[in-house]
Short mmCIF file of C-alpha atoms in Angstrom, two decimals:
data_model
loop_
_atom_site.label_atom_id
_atom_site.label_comp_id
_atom_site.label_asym_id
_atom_site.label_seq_id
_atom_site.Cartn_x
_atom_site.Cartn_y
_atom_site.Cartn_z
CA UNK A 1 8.68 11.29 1.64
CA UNK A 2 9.03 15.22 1.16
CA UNK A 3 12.08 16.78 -1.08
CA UNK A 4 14.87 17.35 1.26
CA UNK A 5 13.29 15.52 3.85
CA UNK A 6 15.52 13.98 6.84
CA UNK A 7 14.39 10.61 7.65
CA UNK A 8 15.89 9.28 10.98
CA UNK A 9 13.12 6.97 11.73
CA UNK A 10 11.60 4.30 9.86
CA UNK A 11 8.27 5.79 8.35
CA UNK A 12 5.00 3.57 8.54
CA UNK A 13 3.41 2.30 5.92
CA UNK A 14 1.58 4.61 3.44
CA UNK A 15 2.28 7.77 5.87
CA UNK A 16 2.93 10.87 3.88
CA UNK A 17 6.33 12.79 5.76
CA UNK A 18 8.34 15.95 5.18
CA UNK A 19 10.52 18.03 6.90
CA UNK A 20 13.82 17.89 8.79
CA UNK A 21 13.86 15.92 10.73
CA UNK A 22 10.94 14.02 8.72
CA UNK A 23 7.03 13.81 10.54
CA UNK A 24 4.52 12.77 9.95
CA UNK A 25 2.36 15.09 8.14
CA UNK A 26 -0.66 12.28 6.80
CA UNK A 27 -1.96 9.20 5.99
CA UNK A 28 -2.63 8.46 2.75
CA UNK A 29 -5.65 5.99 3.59
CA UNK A 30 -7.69 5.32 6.67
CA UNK A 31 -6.42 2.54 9.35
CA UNK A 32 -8.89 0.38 8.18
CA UNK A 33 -8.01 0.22 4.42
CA UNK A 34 -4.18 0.51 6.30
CA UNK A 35 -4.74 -2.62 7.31
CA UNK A 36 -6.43 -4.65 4.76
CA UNK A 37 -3.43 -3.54 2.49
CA UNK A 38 -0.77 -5.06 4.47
CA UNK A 39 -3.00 -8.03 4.83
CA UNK A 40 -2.76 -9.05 0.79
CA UNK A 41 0.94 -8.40 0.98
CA UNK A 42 0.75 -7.43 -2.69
CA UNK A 43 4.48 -6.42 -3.02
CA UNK A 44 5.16 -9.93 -2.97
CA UNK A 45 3.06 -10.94 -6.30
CA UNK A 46 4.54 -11.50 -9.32
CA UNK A 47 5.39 -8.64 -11.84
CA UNK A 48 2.45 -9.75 -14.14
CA UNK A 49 -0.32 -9.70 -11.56
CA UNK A 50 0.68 -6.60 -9.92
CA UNK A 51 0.28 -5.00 -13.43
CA UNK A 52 -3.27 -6.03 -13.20
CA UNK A 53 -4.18 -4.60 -10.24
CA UNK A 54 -6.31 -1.18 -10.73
CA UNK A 55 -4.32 0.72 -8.45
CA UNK A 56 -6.24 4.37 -9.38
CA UNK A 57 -9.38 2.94 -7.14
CA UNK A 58 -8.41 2.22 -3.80
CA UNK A 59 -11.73 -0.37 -3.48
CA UNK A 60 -11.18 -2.11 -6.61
CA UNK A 61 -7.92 -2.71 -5.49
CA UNK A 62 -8.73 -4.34 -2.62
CA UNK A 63 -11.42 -5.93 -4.17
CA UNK A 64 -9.06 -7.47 -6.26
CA UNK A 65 -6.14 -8.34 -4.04
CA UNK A 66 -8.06 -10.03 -1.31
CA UNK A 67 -10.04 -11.89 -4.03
CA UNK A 68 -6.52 -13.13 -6.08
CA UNK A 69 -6.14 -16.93 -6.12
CA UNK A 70 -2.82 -16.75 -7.84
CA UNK A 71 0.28 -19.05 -5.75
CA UNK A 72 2.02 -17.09 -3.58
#
């Protein structure tokens, strides 16, 4: 979310939005990845794990999240 933006609508996941009031502007990642993020729920791990997870390689990151065996 932009500085000084003016959200009156929820904002989807991993969109990028500025302005008043707040658009759209991008997506950070393609539907596909999109989706297979929300799929491993990975806000819902543990502190510990989520430290683990190599989140400067988008791939490796999903590599690792939909591989994870940990309890949920």
């Amino acid at each position: 979310i932009g500085t000084s933006a003016v959200v009156t609508k929820d904002v989807p996941p991993y969109a990028i939005v500025g302005g008043v009031p707040a658009k759209v502007i991008k997506y950070r990642f393609n539907d596909k990845t999109i989706e297979r993020l929300l799929k491993t729920k990975w806000w819902d791990l543990d502190e510990e794990t989520i430290r683990k997870i190599p989140f400067e390689n988008i791939e490796e990151t999903l590599n690792f999240l939909e591989n994870y065996q940990g309890e949920r």
